[in-house]
Amino acid sequence: LVFVTSVACNDDGANDGTNTGGSAGSVETPGTGGSTTTGGSSSGGGGGDVDTPSTILEIAASNPDLSILVEAVTKAGLADALGGDPLTVFAPTNDAFVGLLDALDLESLDDLSAAQLKPILLYHVVSARVNAAAATEVAEGVGVAESLGGKLELSLEDDALLIDGATVIQADIEASNGIVHVVDSVLLPSITDI
């Protein structure tokens, strides 16, 4: 399995046209020629047409609590990369970024270069559609998944899914090009010169 880190949605759980729940799962495994998908359809208004969920980046941009993530993705030049298909993004909240900046004794993202941000952000992305049920299976099994920036450790603690120690606080936000899981910490690759 290959995983990609993703973006989050509203903390209040408001449905903005994306599917935010269900125990259904989907995993697309490159090289197998197929995918297993269970899940709901997107919801939204309008006639008899089925609304297409927003892209990962559009979901992040529509959520005020993910504005720093969007700023970082833009600064690192990764906006087009998040338009790829399929992806899973573990999306850190603004509070997560503020915590990282404080720990690094930095004022803002302006203190980090695009070259420093890029490996951190890619570490949050898996190049497969991985819902919470599939991620939980990995946590209960091998416990490791490959992101675009290195190996992620998946584990469970008191029924919470952890990615490198960060708690998934909102899972399974469906996007047209993947899934977003909101996390409470910025994930850091093991070797990053920041």
JSON list of C-alpha atoms in Angstrom, two decimals:
[
{"chain": "A", "resi": 1, "resn": "LEU", "atom": "CA", "xyz": [0.00, 0.00, 0.00]},
{"chain": "A", "resi": 2, "resn": "VAL", "atom": "CA", "xyz": [1.06, 3.54, -0.67]},
{"chain": "A", "resi": 3, "resn": "PHE", "atom": "CA", "xyz": [-0.46, 6.35, 1.39]},
{"chain": "A", "resi": 4, "resn": "VAL", "atom": "CA", "xyz": [-0.64, 10.12, 0.85]},
{"chain": "A", "resi": 5, "resn": "THR", "atom": "CA", "xyz": [-1.17, 12.70, 3.52]},
{"chain": "A", "resi": 6, "resn": "SER", "atom": "CA", "xyz": [-4.18, 14.87, 3.25]},
{"chain": "A", "resi": 7, "resn": "VAL", "atom": "CA", "xyz": [-6.20, 17.91, 4.12]},
{"chain": "A", "resi": 8, "resn": "ALA", "atom": "CA", "xyz": [-8.97, 18.42, 6.66]},
{"chain": "A", "resi": 9, "resn": "CYS", "atom": "CA", "xyz": [-12.46, 19.77, 6.77]},
{"chain": "A", "resi": 10, "resn": "ASN", "atom": "CA", "xyz": [-14.56, 21.82, 9.14]},
{"chain": "A", "resi": 11, "resn": "ASP", "atom": "CA", "xyz": [-14.03, 21.11, 12.83]},
{"chain": "A", "resi": 12, "resn": "ASP", "atom": "CA", "xyz": [-17.76, 21.45, 13.42]},
{"chain": "A", "resi": 13, "resn": "GLY", "atom": "CA", "xyz": [-18.40, 18.53, 11.09]},
{"chain": "A", "resi": 14, "resn": "ALA", "atom": "CA", "xyz": [-20.52, 20.62, 8.76]},
{"chain": "A", "resi": 15, "resn": "ASN", "atom": "CA", "xyz": [-21.20, 18.88, 5.51]},
{"chain": "A", "resi": 16, "resn": "ASP", "atom": "CA", "xyz": [-20.04, 21.08, 2.68]},
{"chain": "A", "resi": 17, "resn": "GLY", "atom": "CA", "xyz": [-20.87, 18.61, -0.03]},
{"chain": "A", "resi": 18, "resn": "THR", "atom": "CA", "xyz": [-18.31, 16.06, 0.99]},
{"chain": "A", "resi": 19, "resn": "ASN", "atom": "CA", "xyz": [-18.86, 12.67, 2.52]},
{"chain": "A", "resi": 20, "resn": "THR", "atom": "CA", "xyz": [-17.45, 12.81, 6.03]},
{"chain": "A", "resi": 21, "resn": "GLY", "atom": "CA", "xyz": [-18.35, 9.54, 7.54]},
{"chain": "A", "resi": 22, "resn": "GLY", "atom": "CA", "xyz": [-19.16, 5.93, 7.34]},
{"chain": "A", "resi": 23, "resn": "SER", "atom": "CA", "xyz": [-17.25, 2.84, 8.15]},
{"chain": "A", "resi": 24, "resn": "ALA", "atom": "CA", "xyz": [-16.93, 2.03, 4.50]},
{"chain": "A", "resi": 25, "resn": "GLY", "atom": "CA", "xyz": [-13.49, 1.76, 3.09]},
{"chain": "A", "resi": 26, "resn": "SER", "atom": "CA", "xyz": [-11.57, 2.20, -0.05]},
{"chain": "A", "resi": 27, "resn": "VAL", "atom": "CA", "xyz": [-8.04, 1.41, -0.93]},
{"chain": "A", "resi": 28, "resn": "GLU", "atom": "CA", "xyz": [-6.51, 1.77, -4.34]},
{"chain": "A", "resi": 29, "resn": "THR", "atom": "CA", "xyz": [-3.31, -0.15, -4.71]},
{"chain": "A", "resi": 30, "resn": "PRO", "atom": "CA", "xyz": [-1.07, 0.90, -7.58]},
{"chain": "A", "resi": 31, "resn": "GLY", "atom": "CA", "xyz": [-0.17, -1.89, -9.92]},
{"chain": "A", "resi": 32, "resn": "THR", "atom": "CA", "xyz": [-3.18, -4.07, -9.12]},
{"chain": "A", "resi": 33, "resn": "GLY", "atom": "CA", "xyz": [-5.40, -2.68, -11.81]},
{"chain": "A", "resi": 34, "resn": "GLY", "atom": "CA", "xyz": [-8.25, -2.03, -9.49]},
{"chain": "A", "resi": 35, "resn": "SER", "atom": "CA", "xyz": [-9.57, -0.73, -6.27]},
{"chain": "A", "resi": 36, "resn": "THR", "atom": "CA", "xyz": [-11.86, -1.75, -3.52]},
{"chain": "A", "resi": 37, "resn": "THR", "atom": "CA", "xyz": [-14.34, 0.94, -2.70]},
{"chain": "A", "resi": 38, "resn": "THR", "atom": "CA", "xyz": [-17.17, 1.09, -0.28]},
{"chain": "A", "resi": 39, "resn": "GLY", "atom": "CA", "xyz": [-18.66, 4.32, 0.75]},
{"chain": "A", "resi": 40, "resn": "GLY", "atom": "CA", "xyz": [-21.39, 6.79, 0.27]},
{"chain": "A", "resi": 41, "resn": "SER", "atom": "CA", "xyz": [-22.12, 9.22, -2.45]},
{"chain": "A", "resi": 42, "resn": "SER", "atom": "CA", "xyz": [-21.51, 12.89, -2.11]},
{"chain": "A", "resi": 43, "resn": "SER", "atom": "CA", "xyz": [-24.33, 15.01, -0.87]},
{"chain": "A", "resi": 44, "resn": "GLY", "atom": "CA", "xyz": [-25.30, 18.43, -1.96]},
{"chain": "A", "resi": 45, "resn": "GLY", "atom": "CA", "xyz": [-28.06, 20.42, -3.45]},
{"chain": "A", "resi": 46, "resn": "GLY", "atom": "CA", "xyz": [-29.37, 20.83, -6.90]},
{"chain": "A", "resi": 47, "resn": "GLY", "atom": "CA", "xyz": [-31.83, 19.11, -9.18]},
{"chain": "A", "resi": 48, "resn": "GLY", "atom": "CA", "xyz": [-31.27, 15.50, -10.06]},
{"chain": "A", "resi": 49, "resn": "ASP", "atom": "CA", "xyz": [-27.57, 15.97, -10.68]},
{"chain": "A", "resi": 50, "resn": "VAL", "atom": "CA", "xyz": [-25.08, 14.36, -8.36]},
{"chain": "A", "resi": 51, "resn": "ASP", "atom": "CA", "xyz": [-22.64, 16.97, -7.12]},
{"chain": "A", "resi": 52, "resn": "THR", "atom": "CA", "xyz": [-19.00, 16.19, -7.62]},
{"chain": "A", "resi": 53, "resn": "PRO", "atom": "CA", "xyz": [-17.04, 16.57, -4.40]},
{"chain": "A", "resi": 54, "resn": "SER", "atom": "CA", "xyz": [-14.44, 19.33, -4.34]},
{"chain": "A", "resi": 55, "resn": "THR", "atom": "CA", "xyz": [-10.76, 18.57, -4.80]},
{"chain": "A", "resi": 56, "resn": "ILE", "atom": "CA", "xyz": [-8.52, 18.12, -1.79]},
{"chain": "A", "resi": 57, "resn": "LEU", "atom": "CA", "xyz": [-7.14, 21.63, -2.16]},
{"chain": "A", "resi": 58, "resn": "GLU", "atom": "CA", "xyz": [-10.61, 23.15, -2.59]},
{"chain": "A", "resi": 59, "resn": "ILE", "atom": "CA", "xyz": [-11.78, 21.41, 0.59]},
{"chain": "A", "resi": 60, "resn": "ALA", "atom": "CA", "xyz": [-8.79, 22.77, 2.48]},
{"chain": "A", "resi": 61, "resn": "ALA", "atom": "CA", "xyz": [-9.26, 26.26, 1.04]},
{"chain": "A", "resi": 62, "resn": "SER", "atom": "CA", "xyz": [-12.92, 26.31, 2.09]},
{"chain": "A", "resi": 63, "resn": "ASN", "atom": "CA", "xyz": [-12.02, 25.49, 5.70]},
{"chain": "A", "resi": 64, "resn": "PRO", "atom": "CA", "xyz": [-10.72, 28.46, 7.72]},
{"chain": "A", "resi": 65, "resn": "ASP", "atom": "CA", "xyz": [-8.95, 26.07, 10.13]},
{"chain": "A", "resi": 66, "resn": "LEU", "atom": "CA", "xyz": [-6.78, 24.80, 7.26]},
{"chain": "A", "resi": 67, "resn": "SER", "atom": "CA", "xyz": [-5.70, 28.19, 5.93]},
{"chain": "A", "resi": 68, "resn": "ILE", "atom": "CA", "xyz": [-2.07, 27.79, 7.03]},
{"chain": "A", "resi": 69, "resn": "LEU", "atom": "CA", "xyz": [-1.92, 24.43, 5.25]},
{"chain": "A", "resi": 70, "resn": "VAL", "atom": "CA", "xyz": [-3.20, 26.05, 2.05]},
{"chain": "A", "resi": 71, "resn": "GLU", "atom": "CA", "xyz": [-0.66, 28.85, 2.44]},
{"chain": "A", "resi": 72, "resn": "ALA", "atom": "CA", "xyz": [2.14, 26.29, 2.91]},
{"chain": "A", "resi": 73, "resn": "VAL", "atom": "CA", "xyz": [1.05, 24.20, -0.08]},
{"chain": "A", "resi": 74, "resn": "THR", "atom": "CA", "xyz": [0.96, 27.31, -2.25]},
{"chain": "A", "resi": 75, "resn": "LYS", "atom": "CA", "xyz": [4.36, 28.54, -1.03]},
{"chain": "A", "resi": 76, "resn": "ALA", "atom": "CA", "xyz": [5.93, 25.12, -1.63]},
{"chain": "A", "resi": 77, "resn": "GLY", "atom": "CA", "xyz": [4.53, 25.00, -5.18]},
{"chain": "A", "resi": 78, "resn": "LEU", "atom": "CA", "xyz": [2.50, 21.85, -4.51]},
{"chain": "A", "resi": 79, "resn": "ALA", "atom": "CA", "xyz": [-0.98, 23.07, -5.45]},
{"chain": "A", "resi": 80, "resn": "ASP", "atom": "CA", "xyz": [-0.93, 21.22, -8.79]},
{"chain": "A", "resi": 81, "resn": "ALA", "atom": "CA", "xyz": [0.43, 18.07, -7.15]},
{"chain": "A", "resi": 82, "resn": "LEU", "atom": "CA", "xyz": [-2.62, 17.95, -4.87]},
{"chain": "A", "resi": 83, "resn": "GLY", "atom": "CA", "xyz": [-4.79, 17.88, -7.97]},
{"chain": "A", "resi": 84, "resn": "GLY", "atom": "CA", "xyz": [-3.49, 14.40, -8.73]},
{"chain": "A", "resi": 85, "resn": "ASP", "atom": "CA", "xyz": [-5.52, 11.26, -8.36]},
{"chain": "A", "resi": 86, "resn": "PRO", "atom": "CA", "xyz": [-5.92, 9.32, -6.11]},
{"chain": "A", "resi": 87, "resn": "LEU", "atom": "CA", "xyz": [-4.48, 10.83, -2.94]},
{"chain": "A", "resi": 88, "resn": "THR", "atom": "CA", "xyz": [-4.96, 10.73, 0.79]},
{"chain": "A", "resi": 89, "resn": "VAL", "atom": "CA", "xyz": [-3.93, 13.81, 2.71]},
{"chain": "A", "resi": 90, "resn": "PHE", "atom": "CA", "xyz": [-3.41, 14.06, 6.45]},
{"chain": "A", "resi": 91, "resn": "ALA", "atom": "CA", "xyz": [-4.24, 17.74, 6.89]},
{"chain": "A", "resi": 92, "resn": "PRO", "atom": "CA", "xyz": [-2.82, 19.57, 9.90]},
{"chain": "A", "resi": 93, "resn": "THR", "atom": "CA", "xyz": [-4.98, 22.27, 11.46]},
{"chain": "A", "resi": 94, "resn": "ASN", "atom": "CA", "xyz": [-3.86, 25.86, 11.93]},
{"chain": "A", "resi": 95, "resn": "ASP", "atom": "CA", "xyz": [-3.23, 25.09, 15.62]},
{"chain": "A", "resi": 96, "resn": "ALA", "atom": "CA", "xyz": [-0.94, 22.25, 14.53]},
{"chain": "A", "resi": 97, "resn": "PHE", "atom": "CA", "xyz": [1.10, 24.63, 12.36]},
{"chain": "A", "resi": 98, "resn": "VAL", "atom": "CA", "xyz": [1.24, 27.25, 15.14]},
{"chain": "A", "resi": 99, "resn": "GLY", "atom": "CA", "xyz": [2.55, 24.54, 17.47]},
{"chain": "A", "resi": 100, "resn": "LEU", "atom": "CA", "xyz": [5.27, 23.59, 14.99]},
{"chain": "A", "resi": 101, "resn": "LEU", "atom": "CA", "xyz": [6.29, 27.21, 14.43]},
{"chain": "A", "resi": 102, "resn": "ASP", "atom": "CA", "xyz": [6.44, 27.78, 18.19]},
{"chain": "A", "resi": 103, "resn": "ALA", "atom": "CA", "xyz": [8.56, 24.64, 18.68]},
{"chain": "A", "resi": 104, "resn": "LEU", "atom": "CA", "xyz": [10.95, 25.88, 15.99]},
{"chain": "A", "resi": 105, "resn": "ASP", "atom": "CA", "xyz": [10.94, 29.39, 17.47]},
{"chain": "A", "resi": 106, "resn": "LEU", "atom": "CA", "xyz": [9.65, 30.85, 14.21]},
{"chain": "A", "resi": 107, "resn": "GLU", "atom": "CA", "xyz": [7.18, 33.68, 13.72]},
{"chain": "A", "resi": 108, "resn": "SER", "atom": "CA", "xyz": [5.35, 32.44, 10.60]},
{"chain": "A", "resi": 109, "resn": "LEU", "atom": "CA", "xyz": [5.64, 30.36, 7.46]},
{"chain": "A", "resi": 110, "resn": "ASP", "atom": "CA", "xyz": [7.60, 33.26, 6.00]},
{"chain": "A", "resi": 111, "resn": "ASP", "atom": "CA", "xyz": [10.53, 31.99, 8.09]},
{"chain": "A", "resi": 112, "resn": "LEU", "atom": "CA", "xyz": [10.54, 28.69, 6.17]},
{"chain": "A", "resi": 113, "resn": "SER", "atom": "CA", "xyz": [11.59, 28.37, 2.54]},
{"chain": "A", "resi": 114, "resn": "ALA", "atom": "CA", "xyz": [9.66, 26.46, -0.11]},
{"chain": "A", "resi": 115, "resn": "ALA", "atom": "CA", "xyz": [12.50, 23.93, -0.10]},
{"chain": "A", "resi": 116, "resn": "GLN", "atom": "CA", "xyz": [12.02, 23.37, 3.64]},
{"chain": "A", "resi": 117, "resn": "LEU", "atom": "CA", "xyz": [8.22, 23.12, 3.41]},
{"chain": "A", "resi": 118, "resn": "LYS", "atom": "CA", "xyz": [8.04, 20.73, 0.46]},
{"chain": "A", "resi": 119, "resn": "PRO", "atom": "CA", "xyz": [9.36, 17.56, 2.18]},
{"chain": "A", "resi": 120, "resn": "ILE", "atom": "CA", "xyz": [7.22, 18.25, 5.25]},
{"chain": "A", "resi": 121, "resn": "LEU", "atom": "CA", "xyz": [4.07, 18.61, 3.16]},
{"chain": "A", "resi": 122, "resn": "LEU", "atom": "CA", "xyz": [4.79, 15.60, 0.95]},
{"chain": "A", "resi": 123, "resn": "TYR", "atom": "CA", "xyz": [5.15, 13.54, 4.12]},
{"chain": "A", "resi": 124, "resn": "HIS", "atom": "CA", "xyz": [1.42, 14.17, 4.67]},
{"chain": "A", "resi": 125, "resn": "VAL", "atom": "CA", "xyz": [0.38, 12.67, 1.31]},
{"chain": "A", "resi": 126, "resn": "VAL", "atom": "CA", "xyz": [-0.21, 9.07, 0.30]},
{"chain": "A", "resi": 127, "resn": "SER", "atom": "CA", "xyz": [-0.64, 8.18, -3.35]},
{"chain": "A", "resi": 128, "resn": "ALA", "atom": "CA", "xyz": [-3.74, 6.07, -2.80]},
{"chain": "A", "resi": 129, "resn": "ARG", "atom": "CA", "xyz": [-7.29, 6.60, -1.59]},
{"chain": "A", "resi": 130, "resn": "VAL", "atom": "CA", "xyz": [-7.17, 5.38, 2.03]},
{"chain": "A", "resi": 131, "resn": "ASN", "atom": "CA", "xyz": [-10.18, 5.74, 4.27]},
{"chain": "A", "resi": 132, "resn": "ALA", "atom": "CA", "xyz": [-10.14, 5.43, 8.06]},
{"chain": "A", "resi": 133, "resn": "ALA", "atom": "CA", "xyz": [-11.21, 1.78, 7.97]},
{"chain": "A", "resi": 134, "resn": "ALA", "atom": "CA", "xyz": [-8.30, 0.86, 5.69]},
{"chain": "A", "resi": 135, "resn": "ALA", "atom": "CA", "xyz": [-5.86, 2.95, 7.75]},
{"chain": "A", "resi": 136, "resn": "THR", "atom": "CA", "xyz": [-7.09, 1.20, 10.90]},
{"chain": "A", "resi": 137, "resn": "GLU", "atom": "CA", "xyz": [-6.41, -2.17, 9.26]},
{"chain": "A", "resi": 138, "resn": "VAL", "atom": "CA", "xyz": [-2.84, -1.03, 8.54]},
{"chain": "A", "resi": 139, "resn": "ALA", "atom": "CA", "xyz": [-2.47, 0.21, 12.15]},
{"chain": "A", "resi": 140, "resn": "GLU", "atom": "CA", "xyz": [-3.64, -3.19, 13.42]},
{"chain": "A", "resi": 141, "resn": "GLY", "atom": "CA", "xyz": [-1.37, -5.00, 10.98]},
{"chain": "A", "resi": 142, "resn": "VAL", "atom": "CA", "xyz": [1.98, -3.88, 9.64]},
{"chain": "A", "resi": 143, "resn": "GLY", "atom": "CA", "xyz": [1.64, -0.42, 11.22]},
{"chain": "A", "resi": 144, "resn": "VAL", "atom": "CA", "xyz": [3.58, 1.33, 8.46]},
{"chain": "A", "resi": 145, "resn": "ALA", "atom": "CA", "xyz": [2.50, 3.07, 5.27]},
{"chain": "A", "resi": 146, "resn": "GLU", "atom": "CA", "xyz": [4.53, 4.86, 2.62]},
{"chain": "A", "resi": 147, "resn": "SER", "atom": "CA", "xyz": [3.83, 8.54, 2.01]},
{"chain": "A", "resi": 148, "resn": "LEU", "atom": "CA", "xyz": [5.35, 10.68, -0.72]},
{"chain": "A", "resi": 149, "resn": "GLY", "atom": "CA", "xyz": [7.86, 11.82, 1.87]},
{"chain": "A", "resi": 150, "resn": "GLY", "atom": "CA", "xyz": [8.72, 8.66, 3.78]},
{"chain": "A", "resi": 151, "resn": "LYS", "atom": "CA", "xyz": [7.29, 5.96, 6.01]},
{"chain": "A", "resi": 152, "resn": "LEU", "atom": "CA", "xyz": [4.39, 6.83, 8.30]},
{"chain": "A", "resi": 153, "resn": "GLU", "atom": "CA", "xyz": [3.69, 4.92, 11.50]},
{"chain": "A", "resi": 154, "resn": "LEU", "atom": "CA", "xyz": [0.00, 4.15, 11.99]},
{"chain": "A", "resi": 155, "resn": "SER", "atom": "CA", "xyz": [-1.26, 3.08, 15.40]},
{"chain": "A", "resi": 156, "resn": "LEU", "atom": "CA", "xyz": [-4.37, 3.00, 17.56]},
{"chain": "A", "resi": 157, "resn": "GLU", "atom": "CA", "xyz": [-4.77, 4.45, 21.04]},
{"chain": "A", "resi": 158, "resn": "ASP", "atom": "CA", "xyz": [-8.10, 4.36, 22.87]},
{"chain": "A", "resi": 159, "resn": "ASP", "atom": "CA", "xyz": [-9.94, 3.85, 19.56]},
{"chain": "A", "resi": 160, "resn": "ALA", "atom": "CA", "xyz": [-8.19, 6.88, 18.03]},
{"chain": "A", "resi": 161, "resn": "LEU", "atom": "CA", "xyz": [-6.17, 6.53, 14.84]},
{"chain": "A", "resi": 162, "resn": "LEU", "atom": "CA", "xyz": [-2.68, 8.00, 15.16]},
{"chain": "A", "resi": 163, "resn": "ILE", "atom": "CA", "xyz": [-0.36, 8.91, 12.30]},
{"chain": "A", "resi": 164, "resn": "ASP", "atom": "CA", "xyz": [3.19, 9.34, 13.61]},
{"chain": "A", "resi": 165, "resn": "GLY", "atom": "CA", "xyz": [1.64, 10.22, 16.98]},
{"chain": "A", "resi": 166, "resn": "ALA", "atom": "CA", "xyz": [-0.77, 12.81, 15.55]},
{"chain": "A", "resi": 167, "resn": "THR", "atom": "CA", "xyz": [-4.43, 12.10, 16.22]},
{"chain": "A", "resi": 168, "resn": "VAL", "atom": "CA", "xyz": [-6.88, 11.98, 13.33]},
{"chain": "A", "resi": 169, "resn": "ILE", "atom": "CA", "xyz": [-9.55, 14.39, 14.59]},
{"chain": "A", "resi": 170, "resn": "GLN", "atom": "CA", "xyz": [-11.77, 14.24, 11.50]},
{"chain": "A", "resi": 171, "resn": "ALA", "atom": "CA", "xyz": [-11.67, 11.34, 9.07]},
{"chain": "A", "resi": 172, "resn": "ASP", "atom": "CA", "xyz": [-12.96, 10.38, 5.67]},
{"chain": "A", "resi": 173, "resn": "ILE", "atom": "CA", "xyz": [-13.58, 13.74, 4.06]},
{"chain": "A", "resi": 174, "resn": "GLU", "atom": "CA", "xyz": [-14.29, 12.70, 0.49]},
{"chain": "A", "resi": 175, "resn": "ALA", "atom": "CA", "xyz": [-12.75, 14.72, -2.33]},
{"chain": "A", "resi": 176, "resn": "SER", "atom": "CA", "xyz": [-13.03, 14.24, -6.07]},
{"chain": "A", "resi": 177, "resn": "ASN", "atom": "CA", "xyz": [-9.38, 13.20, -6.13]},
{"chain": "A", "resi": 178, "resn": "GLY", "atom": "CA", "xyz": [-9.02, 11.41, -2.82]},
{"chain": "A", "resi": 179, "resn": "ILE", "atom": "CA", "xyz": [-9.65, 11.58, 0.90]},
{"chain": "A", "resi": 180, "resn": "VAL", "atom": "CA", "xyz": [-8.67, 14.07, 3.59]},
{"chain": "A", "resi": 181, "resn": "HIS", "atom": "CA", "xyz": [-8.11, 13.23, 7.23]},
{"chain": "A", "resi": 182, "resn": "VAL", "atom": "CA", "xyz": [-7.58, 16.19, 9.58]},
{"chain": "A", "resi": 183, "resn": "VAL", "atom": "CA", "xyz": [-4.80, 15.73, 12.13]},
{"chain": "A", "resi": 184, "resn": "ASP", "atom": "CA", "xyz": [-3.89, 17.67, 15.26]},
{"chain": "A", "resi": 185, "resn": "SER", "atom": "CA", "xyz": [-0.12, 17.88, 14.61]},
{"chain": "A", "resi": 186, "resn": "VAL", "atom": "CA", "xyz": [2.19, 18.55, 11.71]},
{"chain": "A", "resi": 187, "resn": "LEU", "atom": "CA", "xyz": [3.91, 15.31, 10.72]},
{"chain": "A", "resi": 188, "resn": "LEU", "atom": "CA", "xyz": [7.66, 15.57, 10.32]},
{"chain": "A", "resi": 189, "resn": "PRO", "atom": "CA", "xyz": [9.83, 13.25, 8.25]},
{"chain": "A", "resi": 190, "resn": "SER", "atom": "CA", "xyz": [12.71, 11.70, 10.15]},
{"chain": "A", "resi": 191, "resn": "ILE", "atom": "CA", "xyz": [15.36, 13.64, 8.23]},
{"chain": "A", "resi": 192, "resn": "THR", "atom": "CA", "xyz": [14.43, 17.24, 7.44]},
{"chain": "A", "resi": 193, "resn": "ASP", "atom": "CA", "xyz": [16.76, 20.20, 7.62]},
{"chain": "A", "resi": 194, "resn": "ILE", "atom": "CA", "xyz": [14.49, 23.00, 8.78]}
]
